[in-house]
């Protein structure tokens, strides 16, 4: 099976590499062609070719995977003049693994369906480490039969692959994921700020509570980084902001009321104001610390 | 060793039972004497006696443990006319396992110290289930040597016993615990409301995300109860509100700024307005659901 792979960024490149190393033939496209050439030369043993357009990718592959920056980038790749739709054919499955607006996936699914093509939305979580190690969580929306047909491919990139419902539901699940991640992190930030204002040993505090009802991935993994003032990005503030904008946009469309998520978005705005957009999301704790006059 | 035990409520009774069953002699006191008598007759094999006052408990025991309702109740038990201070003697250790204001512990520690007595604050988390099973998390503040001297006793009641610092630090750690618990639960409530408004299968959503960066005890344990509309209390809203008041009071005293915790407290006020004060904290999700016009 020949896989078309569009987008060789910080997530896409290691994901495509895992497919190549599993023995799949790849035809790749990246808007900045140099990245595609660099990917090609990093895998001299593999069967990888570089295409000039997304249309060419679609025309020369059995399955097309897309992971690019945002809704507009996906639209251009799929619906653009030289896009996947222009080069694709009936029966072909397109998997969009970018995190974008759920409504956009639904619109594109309709356009692709008119040509007999099937769109799955399959955003991921787990960051670049998960991408490298092939341990991503993949949340899939679209026809379940299409998912079944490409499951072995997804299993090369992810560990937990969950079918979430019709097209768009993968994105909606990812948005719920980002609500949980960011509000939990705000709780961690406030608990650490409270501990520090009270002259409590914050490390002991985390140790004392992390095994119980207060426990979370955010506390266990980002708590210690906050304490050692390590703000290097696992996941960057500006990417979280992009996702939270999608969350709040979808909330407006669907009538969801999200007071805490909305508040987190505002505090990340404060982080961006301070020039911390490319820091890790745990820098949220620094915003709260400054409110507490802690630095 | 003879242990004095004051407070045989929903937490105290099973904790005292674990001590009796471990072979300790107990002298117990409860404001409503019937509860003490009932405790006594439920343990016919054990060496348990009932005292008429907290002073009598202190006078006839080596170590005094207190777990009562709130700051005022502890003050009365310790400093009241017939209190522990009046009956105690130099060298005696008093362990307050109630959740109360950290500043009150510090004040009482000074009063006890004037008589040569030592106060440890040692609030717990883990609920009545943890109390029954002896698996509580116990967060201890006060002189570390005093903790060492009574550690075997605490180990009969709890699994994780963490030394947190000088007196009051146990309470402060517990308050950080409640910040984490309640803000994380607000995130869970918003994610579930979002899923439901978007016609997403919320159960699948939780399944898809709980193993990753969005994961938490609250999501794993209360998420499913929220979905099945099971609002029976693990931990009651009105008790959480008592704790959140302590959190916000301590934040005011220490200059901590806690926007999300403050917001959660307000939403729990809404829950109490609806008559849900004796429901489990997960009823917070119902407050958010109503904002979303979901019921």
Coordinates of C-alpha atoms in Angstrom, one line a residue:
Chain A
X1 CA 0.0 0.0 0.0
X2 CA 1.3 3.4 -1.0
X3 CA 0.6 6.2 1.6
X4 CA 0.4 9.8 0.7
X5 CA 1.7 12.0 3.6
X6 CA 1.1 15.8 3.6
X7 CA 2.8 17.9 6.3
X8 CA 6.3 17.0 7.6
X9 CA 6.4 19.4 10.6
X10 CA 7.3 18.7 14.2
X11 CA 4.5 16.1 14.4
X12 CA 4.2 14.9 10.8
X13 CA 7.9 14.1 10.2
X14 CA 8.3 11.5 13.0
X15 CA 4.8 10.0 12.2
X16 CA 5.7 9.6 8.5
X17 CA 9.1 8.2 9.6
X18 CA 7.4 5.5 11.6
X19 CA 5.3 4.5 8.6
X20 CA 8.4 4.4 6.3
X21 CA 10.3 2.3 8.9
X22 CA 7.3 -0.1 9.1
X23 CA 7.9 -0.7 5.4
X24 CA 5.2 1.4 3.8
X25 CA 5.9 3.2 0.5
X26 CA 5.4 6.9 0.9
X27 CA 4.7 9.9 -1.4
X28 CA 5.2 13.1 0.6
X29 CA 4.4 16.7 0.3
X30 CA 5.4 19.7 2.4
X31 CA 4.6 23.4 1.5
X32 CA 8.3 24.2 2.2
X33 CA 9.8 21.7 -0.2
X34 CA 13.2 21.7 1.6
X35 CA 11.6 19.9 4.5
X36 CA 10.3 17.1 2.2
X37 CA 13.8 16.8 0.6
X38 CA 15.4 16.6 4.1
X39 CA 12.9 13.9 5.1
X40 CA 13.7 12.0 2.0
X41 CA 17.5 12.1 2.5
X42 CA 17.1 11.1 6.2
X43 CA 15.6 7.8 5.1
X44 CA 18.0 6.5 2.3
X45 CA 16.8 2.9 2.7
X46 CA 13.1 3.7 2.5
X47 CA 10.7 3.9 -0.5
X48 CA 9.9 7.6 -0.3
X49 CA 9.2 10.1 -3.2
X50 CA 8.4 13.8 -3.0
X51 CA 5.4 15.1 -4.8
X52 CA 5.0 18.7 -6.2
X53 CA 1.4 19.2 -5.1
X54 CA -1.2 17.6 -2.8
X55 CA -3.1 16.7 -6.0
X56 CA -0.1 14.6 -7.1
X57 CA 0.1 13.0 -3.7
X58 CA -3.6 11.9 -4.0
X59 CA -3.1 10.8 -7.6
X60 CA -0.2 8.5 -6.8
X61 CA -1.3 7.0 -3.4
X62 CA -3.9 4.7 -2.0
X63 CA -4.5 6.5 1.2
X64 CA -3.8 10.2 2.0
X65 CA -2.8 11.4 5.5
X66 CA -2.7 15.1 6.3
X67 CA -1.2 16.8 9.4
X68 CA -0.7 20.5 8.9
X69 CA -1.0 23.7 11.0
X70 CA -4.6 24.9 11.1
X71 CA -8.0 24.9 9.5
X72 CA -7.0 27.2 6.6
X73 CA -3.9 25.0 5.8
X74 CA -6.1 21.9 5.7
X75 CA -8.7 23.6 3.5
X76 CA -5.9 24.7 1.1
X77 CA -4.4 21.2 1.0
X78 CA -7.8 19.5 0.4
X79 CA -9.9 22.0 -1.6
X80 CA -7.2 24.1 -3.2
X81 CA -6.7 24.2 -7.0
X82 CA -3.9 21.6 -6.7
X83 CA -5.4 20.0 -3.7
X84 CA -6.2 16.4 -2.7
X85 CA -9.8 16.6 -4.0
X86 CA -8.5 17.6 -7.5
X87 CA -6.1 14.6 -7.6
X88 CA -8.1 12.0 -5.8
X89 CA -10.4 9.3 -7.0
X90 CA -13.6 7.4 -5.8
X91 CA -13.0 5.0 -2.9
X92 CA -10.0 6.8 -1.6
X93 CA -9.7 7.5 2.1
X94 CA -8.3 10.8 3.4
X95 CA -7.3 11.0 7.0
X96 CA -6.9 14.5 8.5
X97 CA -4.8 14.3 11.7
X98 CA -4.4 18.0 12.2
X99 CA -6.3 19.7 15.0
X100 CA -8.8 22.0 13.3
X101 CA -12.5 23.2 13.5
X102 CA -14.9 20.2 13.6
X103 CA -17.3 22.1 11.4
X104 CA -14.6 22.4 8.7
X105 CA -14.1 18.6 8.7
X106 CA -17.8 18.2 8.2
X107 CA -17.9 20.6 5.2
X108 CA -14.8 19.0 3.6
X109 CA -16.3 15.5 4.2
X110 CA -19.3 16.5 2.1
X111 CA -17.1 17.9 -0.7
X112 CA -15.0 14.7 -0.8
X113 CA -18.0 12.5 -0.7
X114 CA -19.4 14.1 -3.8
X115 CA -16.4 12.6 -5.6
X116 CA -16.8 9.2 -3.8
X117 CA -14.0 9.9 -1.4
X118 CA -14.1 9.4 2.4
X119 CA -12.8 11.8 5.0
X120 CA -11.8 10.6 8.5
X121 CA -10.8 13.2 11.1
X122 CA -8.2 11.8 13.4
X123 CA -6.5 14.4 15.6
X124 CA -3.9 13.2 18.0
X125 CA -2.6 13.9 21.5
X126 CA 0.7 13.0 23.0
X127 CA 3.0 15.7 21.5
X128 CA 6.2 15.2 19.6
X129 CA 7.5 12.6 22.0
X130 CA 4.3 10.5 21.3
X131 CA 4.8 11.1 17.6
X132 CA 8.4 9.8 17.7
X133 CA 7.6 6.8 19.9
X134 CA 4.4 5.9 18.0
X135 CA 2.4 6.1 21.2
X136 CA 0.0 8.9 20.2
X137 CA -3.7 8.8 21.3
X138 CA -5.7 9.1 18.0
X139 CA -9.3 10.2 18.2
X140 CA -11.2 9.2 15.0
X141 CA -14.4 10.5 13.5
X142 CA -16.1 9.3 10.2
X143 CA -17.4 6.1 8.8
X144 CA -16.3 3.2 11.1
X145 CA -15.7 0.9 8.1
X146 CA -13.2 3.4 6.7
X147 CA -11.4 3.4 10.1
X148 CA -11.3 -0.4 10.0
X149 CA -9.7 -0.4 6.6
X150 CA -6.8 1.8 7.6
X151 CA -6.4 0.7 11.3
X152 CA -3.0 -1.1 10.7
X153 CA -1.6 2.2 9.4
X154 CA -2.8 4.2 12.4
X155 CA -1.4 1.6 14.7
X156 CA 2.1 2.4 13.5
X157 CA 1.6 6.0 14.8
X158 CA -0.5 5.6 17.9
X159 CA -1.2 3.3 20.8
X160 CA -4.7 4.3 21.8
X161 CA -7.0 4.6 18.8
X162 CA -10.6 5.4 19.7
X163 CA -13.6 5.6 17.4
X164 CA -15.5 8.7 18.5
X165 CA -18.5 8.9 16.0
X166 CA -19.3 10.6 12.7
X167 CA -16.9 12.9 11.0
X168 CA -15.9 15.8 13.2
X169 CA -16.2 13.8 16.4
X170 CA -12.5 13.1 16.5
X171 CA -12.0 16.9 16.6
X172 CA -14.7 17.4 19.2
X173 CA -13.1 14.8 21.4
X174 CA -9.7 16.5 21.0
X175 CA -11.4 19.8 22.0
X176 CA -12.7 18.1 25.2
X177 CA -9.2 16.8 25.8
X178 CA -7.9 20.4 25.7
X179 CA -10.6 21.6 28.1
X180 CA -9.5 18.9 30.6
X181 CA -5.8 19.6 30.1
X182 CA -6.0 23.3 30.4
X183 CA -8.5 23.6 33.3
X184 CA -6.6 20.9 35.3
X185 CA -3.4 22.8 34.7
X186 CA -5.0 26.0 36.1
X187 CA -5.9 24.0 39.2
X188 CA -2.3 22.9 39.5
X189 CA -1.1 26.5 39.0
X190 CA -3.3 27.8 41.8
X191 CA -2.4 25.0 44.2
X192 CA 1.3 25.7 43.7
X193 CA 0.8 29.4 44.0
X194 CA -1.1 28.9 47.3
X195 CA 1.6 26.6 48.6
X196 CA 4.3 29.1 47.8
X197 CA 2.4 32.1 49.3
X198 CA 1.9 30.0 52.5
X199 CA 5.6 29.1 52.7
X200 CA 4.6 25.5 52.3
X201 CA 7.2 23.1 50.7
X202 CA 5.4 22.8 47.3
X203 CA 7.3 19.6 46.4
X204 CA 6.1 17.9 49.6
X205 CA 2.6 19.2 49.0
X206 CA 2.6 17.5 45.5
X207 CA 4.0 14.3 47.0
X208 CA 1.4 14.3 49.7
X209 CA -1.6 14.7 47.3
X210 CA -0.8 13.3 43.9
X211 CA -1.8 9.7 44.8
X212 CA -5.3 10.6 45.8
X213 CA -8.4 12.4 44.5
X214 CA -6.3 15.5 43.6
X215 CA -4.1 13.5 41.3
X216 CA -3.7 14.2 37.6
X217 CA -1.3 13.8 34.7
X218 CA -0.8 17.5 34.7
X219 CA 0.1 17.5 38.4
X220 CA 2.4 14.6 38.2
X221 CA 4.2 15.7 35.0
X222 CA 4.0 19.5 34.9
X223 CA 4.0 20.1 38.7
X224 CA 7.7 19.3 39.2
X225 CA 8.6 21.3 36.1
X226 CA 6.7 24.3 37.5
X227 CA 8.6 24.0 40.8
X228 CA 12.0 23.9 39.0
X229 CA 11.0 26.8 36.8
X230 CA 11.4 24.6 33.7
X231 CA 9.1 26.2 31.1
X232 CA 10.5 24.4 28.1
X233 CA 7.7 23.3 25.8
X234 CA 6.2 19.9 25.9
X235 CA 3.2 21.7 24.3
X236 CA 3.5 25.4 23.4
X237 CA 1.2 28.1 24.7
X238 CA 0.5 29.4 21.2
X239 CA -0.6 26.0 20.1
X240 CA -2.9 25.6 23.1
X241 CA -4.3 29.0 22.3
X242 CA -5.1 27.9 18.8
X243 CA -6.9 24.9 20.2
X244 CA -8.7 26.9 22.9
X245 CA -10.0 29.3 20.2
X246 CA -11.4 26.2 18.4
X247 CA -13.0 25.1 21.7
X248 CA -14.6 28.4 22.4
X249 CA -15.8 28.8 18.8
X250 CA -17.3 25.3 18.9
X251 CA -18.9 26.1 22.3
X252 CA -20.5 29.2 20.7
X253 CA -21.8 27.2 17.8
X254 CA -23.2 24.3 20.0
X255 CA -24.4 26.4 23.0
X256 CA -21.9 25.0 25.5
X257 CA -21.1 27.3 28.4
X258 CA -17.4 27.0 29.5
X259 CA -16.5 29.5 32.2
X260 CA -13.3 27.9 33.4
X261 CA -12.0 27.1 29.9
X262 CA -12.7 30.7 28.9
X263 CA -10.8 31.9 31.9
X264 CA -7.8 29.7 31.1
X265 CA -7.8 31.2 27.6
X266 CA -7.6 34.7 29.1
X267 CA -4.7 33.7 31.3
X268 CA -2.9 32.2 28.4
X269 CA -3.5 35.6 26.7
X270 CA -1.6 37.1 29.6
X271 CA 1.2 34.6 29.1
X272 CA 1.4 35.7 25.4
X273 CA 1.4 39.3 26.4
X274 CA 4.5 38.6 28.5
X275 CA 6.2 37.0 25.4
X276 CA 5.7 33.4 26.6
X277 CA 3.8 32.1 23.6
X278 CA 6.5 29.6 22.7
X279 CA 7.0 28.4 26.3
X280 CA 5.3 25.2 27.5
X281 CA 1.8 25.4 28.8
X282 CA 3.1 25.1 32.3
X283 CA 4.1 28.7 32.1
X284 CA 0.4 29.3 33.1
X285 CA 1.7 28.8 36.7
X286 CA 4.0 31.8 36.2
X287 CA 1.0 34.0 35.2
X288 CA -0.7 33.0 38.5
X289 CA 2.5 33.3 40.4
X290 CA 2.9 36.9 39.2
X291 CA -0.7 37.7 40.2
X292 CA 0.4 36.5 43.7
X293 CA 3.4 38.8 43.5
X294 CA 5.6 35.7 43.8
X295 CA 8.4 36.9 41.4
Chain B
X1 CA -0.5 2.8 74.9
X2 CA -3.9 4.3 75.7
X3 CA -5.3 6.5 72.9
X4 CA -7.9 9.2 73.6
X5 CA -10.2 9.6 70.6
X6 CA -12.5 12.6 70.3
X7 CA -15.2 12.7 67.6
X8 CA -16.9 9.5 66.4
X9 CA -18.6 10.8 63.3
X10 CA -18.6 9.4 59.8
X11 CA -14.8 9.6 59.6
X12 CA -13.9 9.3 63.3
X13 CA -15.8 6.1 64.1
X14 CA -14.2 3.9 61.5
X15 CA -10.8 5.4 62.2
X16 CA -11.2 4.7 66.0
X17 CA -12.4 1.2 65.1
X18 CA -9.2 0.5 63.2
X19 CA -7.2 1.5 66.2
X20 CA -9.3 -0.7 68.6
X21 CA -9.0 -3.6 66.2
X22 CA -5.2 -3.2 66.1
X23 CA -5.3 -3.8 69.9
X24 CA -5.0 -0.3 71.2
X25 CA -6.9 0.7 74.4
X26 CA -9.2 3.6 73.7
X27 CA -10.9 6.2 75.8
X28 CA -13.5 8.0 73.6
X29 CA -15.6 11.1 73.7
X30 CA -18.4 12.3 71.5
X31 CA -20.5 15.4 72.0
X32 CA -23.6 13.4 71.4
X33 CA -22.9 10.7 74.0
X34 CA -25.2 8.1 72.4
X35 CA -22.7 7.8 69.5
X36 CA -19.9 7.0 71.9
X37 CA -22.1 4.3 73.6
X38 CA -23.0 2.8 70.3
X39 CA -19.4 2.7 69.3
X40 CA -18.6 1.0 72.6
X41 CA -21.2 -1.7 72.2
X42 CA -20.2 -2.3 68.6
X43 CA -16.8 -3.5 69.9
X44 CA -17.6 -5.9 72.8
X45 CA -14.1 -7.5 72.5
X46 CA -12.1 -4.3 72.6
X47 CA -10.7 -2.3 75.5
X48 CA -12.8 0.9 75.0
X49 CA -14.2 3.3 77.7
X50 CA -16.3 6.4 77.3
X51 CA -15.3 9.6 78.9
X52 CA -17.6 12.4 80.0
X53 CA -15.4 15.3 78.8
X54 CA -12.4 16.0 76.5
X55 CA -10.5 16.9 79.7
X56 CA -11.2 13.4 81.0
X57 CA -10.0 11.9 77.7
X58 CA -6.7 13.8 78.0
X59 CA -6.3 13.0 81.7
X60 CA -6.7 9.2 81.1
X61 CA -4.8 8.8 77.8
X62 CA -1.2 8.9 76.5
X63 CA -2.1 10.4 73.1
X64 CA -5.2 12.4 72.1
X65 CA -6.7 12.3 68.6
X66 CA -9.4 14.7 67.5
X67 CA -11.5 14.6 64.4
X68 CA -14.6 16.9 64.7
X69 CA -16.6 19.1 62.4
X70 CA -15.0 22.5 62.1
X71 CA -12.7 25.1 63.6
X72 CA -15.1 26.1 66.3
X73 CA -15.7 22.5 67.4
X74 CA -11.9 21.9 67.6
X75 CA -11.4 25.1 69.6
X76 CA -14.2 24.0 72.1
X77 CA -12.7 20.5 72.4
X78 CA -9.2 21.8 73.0
X79 CA -9.6 25.1 74.8
X80 CA -13.0 24.8 76.3
X81 CA -13.5 24.8 80.1
X82 CA -13.6 20.9 80.1
X83 CA -11.2 20.7 77.1
X84 CA -8.0 18.8 76.3
X85 CA -5.8 21.6 77.5
X86 CA -7.5 21.6 81.0
X87 CA -7.0 17.8 81.4
X88 CA -3.7 17.3 79.7
X89 CA -0.1 17.1 81.0
X90 CA 3.4 18.0 79.8
X91 CA 4.8 15.8 77.1
X92 CA 1.4 14.8 75.8
X93 CA 0.9 14.8 72.0
X94 CA -2.5 16.0 70.6
X95 CA -3.2 15.2 66.9
X96 CA -6.0 17.1 65.3
X97 CA -7.2 15.3 62.2
X98 CA -10.1 17.6 61.5
X99 CA -9.9 19.9 58.5
X100 CA -9.9 23.4 59.9
X101 CA -8.2 26.8 59.5
X102 CA -4.4 26.6 59.5
X103 CA -4.2 29.7 61.6
X104 CA -6.3 28.2 64.4
X105 CA -4.0 25.2 64.6
X106 CA -1.0 27.6 65.1
X107 CA -2.9 29.5 67.8
X108 CA -3.8 26.3 69.6
X109 CA -0.3 24.9 69.3
X110 CA 1.0 27.9 71.2
X111 CA -1.6 27.5 74.0
X112 CA -0.8 23.8 74.3
X113 CA 3.0 24.4 74.2
X114 CA 2.6 26.8 77.2
X115 CA 1.6 23.6 79.1
X116 CA 4.4 21.5 77.6
X117 CA 2.0 19.7 75.2
X118 CA 2.6 19.3 71.5
X119 CA 0.0 19.8 68.7
X120 CA 0.2 18.0 65.4
X121 CA -2.3 19.0 62.7
X122 CA -3.0 15.9 60.5
X123 CA -6.0 16.3 58.2
X124 CA -6.9 13.5 56.0
X125 CA -8.2 12.8 52.5
X126 CA -9.8 9.6 51.2
X127 CA -13.3 9.9 52.5
X128 CA -15.3 7.5 54.6
X129 CA -14.2 4.6 52.4
X130 CA -10.5 5.4 53.1
X131 CA -11.4 5.8 56.8
X132 CA -13.0 2.3 56.9
X133 CA -10.2 0.6 54.9
X134 CA -7.4 2.4 56.8
X135 CA -6.1 3.9 53.5
X136 CA -6.4 7.6 54.2
X137 CA -3.8 10.1 53.0
X138 CA -2.6 11.9 56.2
X139 CA -0.9 15.3 55.9
X140 CA 1.0 16.2 59.0
X141 CA 2.2 19.5 60.4
X142 CA 4.1 20.1 63.6
X143 CA 7.4 18.9 65.2
X144 CA 8.7 16.0 63.2
X145 CA 9.9 14.2 66.3
X146 CA 6.3 14.2 67.6
X147 CA 5.2 12.7 64.3
X148 CA 7.8 9.9 64.6
X149 CA 6.7 9.0 68.1
X150 CA 3.1 8.4 67.0
X151 CA 3.7 7.1 63.5
X152 CA 2.6 3.5 64.2
X153 CA -0.7 4.8 65.4
X154 CA -1.3 6.9 62.2
X155 CA -0.3 3.9 60.1
X156 CA -3.3 2.0 61.4
X157 CA -5.5 4.7 59.9
X158 CA -3.7 5.8 56.7
X159 CA -1.6 4.5 53.9
X160 CA 0.2 7.7 52.8
X161 CA 1.5 9.7 55.7
X162 CA 3.4 12.8 54.6
X163 CA 5.3 15.3 56.8
X164 CA 4.5 18.7 55.5
X165 CA 6.3 21.1 57.8
X166 CA 5.6 23.1 61.0
X167 CA 2.2 23.1 62.6
X168 CA -0.5 24.3 60.2
X169 CA 1.2 22.9 57.2
X170 CA -0.9 19.7 57.3
X171 CA -4.0 21.9 56.9
X172 CA -2.4 24.1 54.2
X173 CA -1.5 20.9 52.3
X174 CA -5.1 19.7 52.6
X175 CA -6.3 23.1 51.3
X176 CA -4.0 22.7 48.2
X177 CA -5.6 19.3 47.8
X178 CA -9.1 20.8 47.7
X179 CA -8.0 23.4 45.2
X180 CA -6.8 20.6 42.9
X181 CA -9.8 18.4 43.5
X182 CA -12.4 21.1 42.8
X183 CA -10.8 22.9 39.9
X184 CA -10.0 19.5 38.2
X185 CA -13.7 18.6 38.7
X186 CA -14.8 21.9 37.1
X187 CA -12.7 20.9 34.0
X188 CA -14.4 17.5 33.9
X189 CA -17.8 19.2 34.2
X190 CA -17.1 21.5 31.3
X191 CA -15.7 18.7 29.1
X192 CA -18.7 16.5 29.7
X193 CA -21.1 19.5 29.0
X194 CA -19.2 20.3 25.8
X195 CA -19.4 16.6 24.7
X196 CA -23.2 16.5 25.4
X197 CA -23.9 19.8 23.6
X198 CA -22.0 18.5 20.6
X199 CA -23.9 15.2 20.5
X200 CA -20.6 13.4 21.2
X201 CA -20.7 10.1 23.0
X202 CA -19.3 11.4 26.3
X203 CA -18.4 7.9 27.5
X204 CA -16.3 7.3 24.5
X205 CA -14.8 10.8 24.9
X206 CA -13.7 9.9 28.4
X207 CA -12.4 6.6 27.3
X208 CA -10.4 8.2 24.5
X209 CA -8.7 10.9 26.7
X210 CA -8.4 9.5 30.2
X211 CA -5.1 7.7 29.6
X212 CA -3.2 10.8 28.4
X213 CA -2.4 14.4 29.5
X214 CA -6.1 15.0 30.2
X215 CA -6.3 12.2 32.7
X216 CA -7.1 12.7 36.4
X217 CA -8.6 10.8 39.4
X218 CA -11.6 13.1 39.1
X219 CA -12.2 12.2 35.4
X220 CA -11.6 8.5 36.0
X221 CA -13.8 8.2 39.1
X222 CA -16.4 10.9 38.9
X223 CA -16.7 11.1 35.1
X224 CA -18.7 7.9 34.8
X225 CA -20.9 8.8 37.8
X226 CA -21.7 12.2 36.1
X227 CA -22.7 10.4 32.9
X228 CA -25.0 7.9 34.8
X229 CA -26.4 10.9 36.8
X230 CA -25.3 9.2 40.0
X231 CA -24.9 12.1 42.4
X232 CA -24.7 10.1 45.6
X233 CA -22.0 11.6 47.9
X234 CA -18.5 10.3 48.0
X235 CA -17.7 13.7 49.4
X236 CA -20.6 16.2 50.0
X237 CA -20.9 19.6 48.4
X238 CA -21.5 21.2 51.8
X239 CA -18.3 19.8 53.2
X240 CA -16.4 20.9 50.1
X241 CA -17.8 24.4 50.6
X242 CA -16.6 24.4 54.2
X243 CA -13.1 23.5 52.9
X244 CA -13.2 26.0 50.1
X245 CA -14.2 28.8 52.5
X246 CA -11.0 27.8 54.5
X247 CA -9.0 28.0 51.2
X248 CA -10.3 31.4 50.3
X249 CA -9.9 32.7 53.8
X250 CA -6.3 31.5 53.9
X251 CA -5.7 32.9 50.4
X252 CA -6.8 36.3 51.7
X253 CA -4.5 36.1 54.7
X254 CA -1.5 34.9 52.7
X255 CA -2.0 37.0 49.5
X256 CA -2.7 34.1 47.2
X257 CA -4.9 34.9 44.1
X258 CA -7.1 31.9 43.1
X259 CA -9.5 32.8 40.3
X260 CA -10.6 29.3 39.3
X261 CA -10.9 28.1 42.9
X262 CA -13.0 31.1 43.6
X263 CA -15.2 30.4 40.6
X264 CA -15.7 26.8 41.7
X265 CA -16.9 28.0 45.1
X266 CA -19.5 30.2 43.4
X267 CA -20.7 27.3 41.3
X268 CA -21.0 25.1 44.4
X269 CA -23.1 28.0 45.8
X270 CA -25.4 27.5 42.9
X271 CA -25.5 23.8 43.7
X272 CA -26.5 24.6 47.2
X273 CA -29.2 27.1 46.0
X274 CA -30.7 24.2 44.1
X275 CA -30.8 22.1 47.3
X276 CA -27.9 19.9 46.3
X277 CA -25.7 20.6 49.3
X278 CA -25.8 17.0 50.5
X279 CA -25.1 15.5 47.0
X280 CA -21.7 14.5 46.0
X281 CA -19.3 17.1 44.6
X282 CA -19.8 15.7 41.1
X283 CA -23.2 17.5 41.1
X284 CA -21.1 20.4 40.0
X285 CA -21.4 18.9 36.5
X286 CA -25.2 19.3 36.8
X287 CA -24.8 23.1 37.5
X288 CA -22.7 23.4 34.3
X289 CA -25.2 21.2 32.4
X290 CA -28.0 23.5 33.4
X291 CA -26.1 26.5 32.2
X292 CA -25.8 24.7 28.9
X293 CA -29.6 24.1 29.0
X294 CA -29.0 20.4 29.1
X295 CA -31.8 19.3 31.4

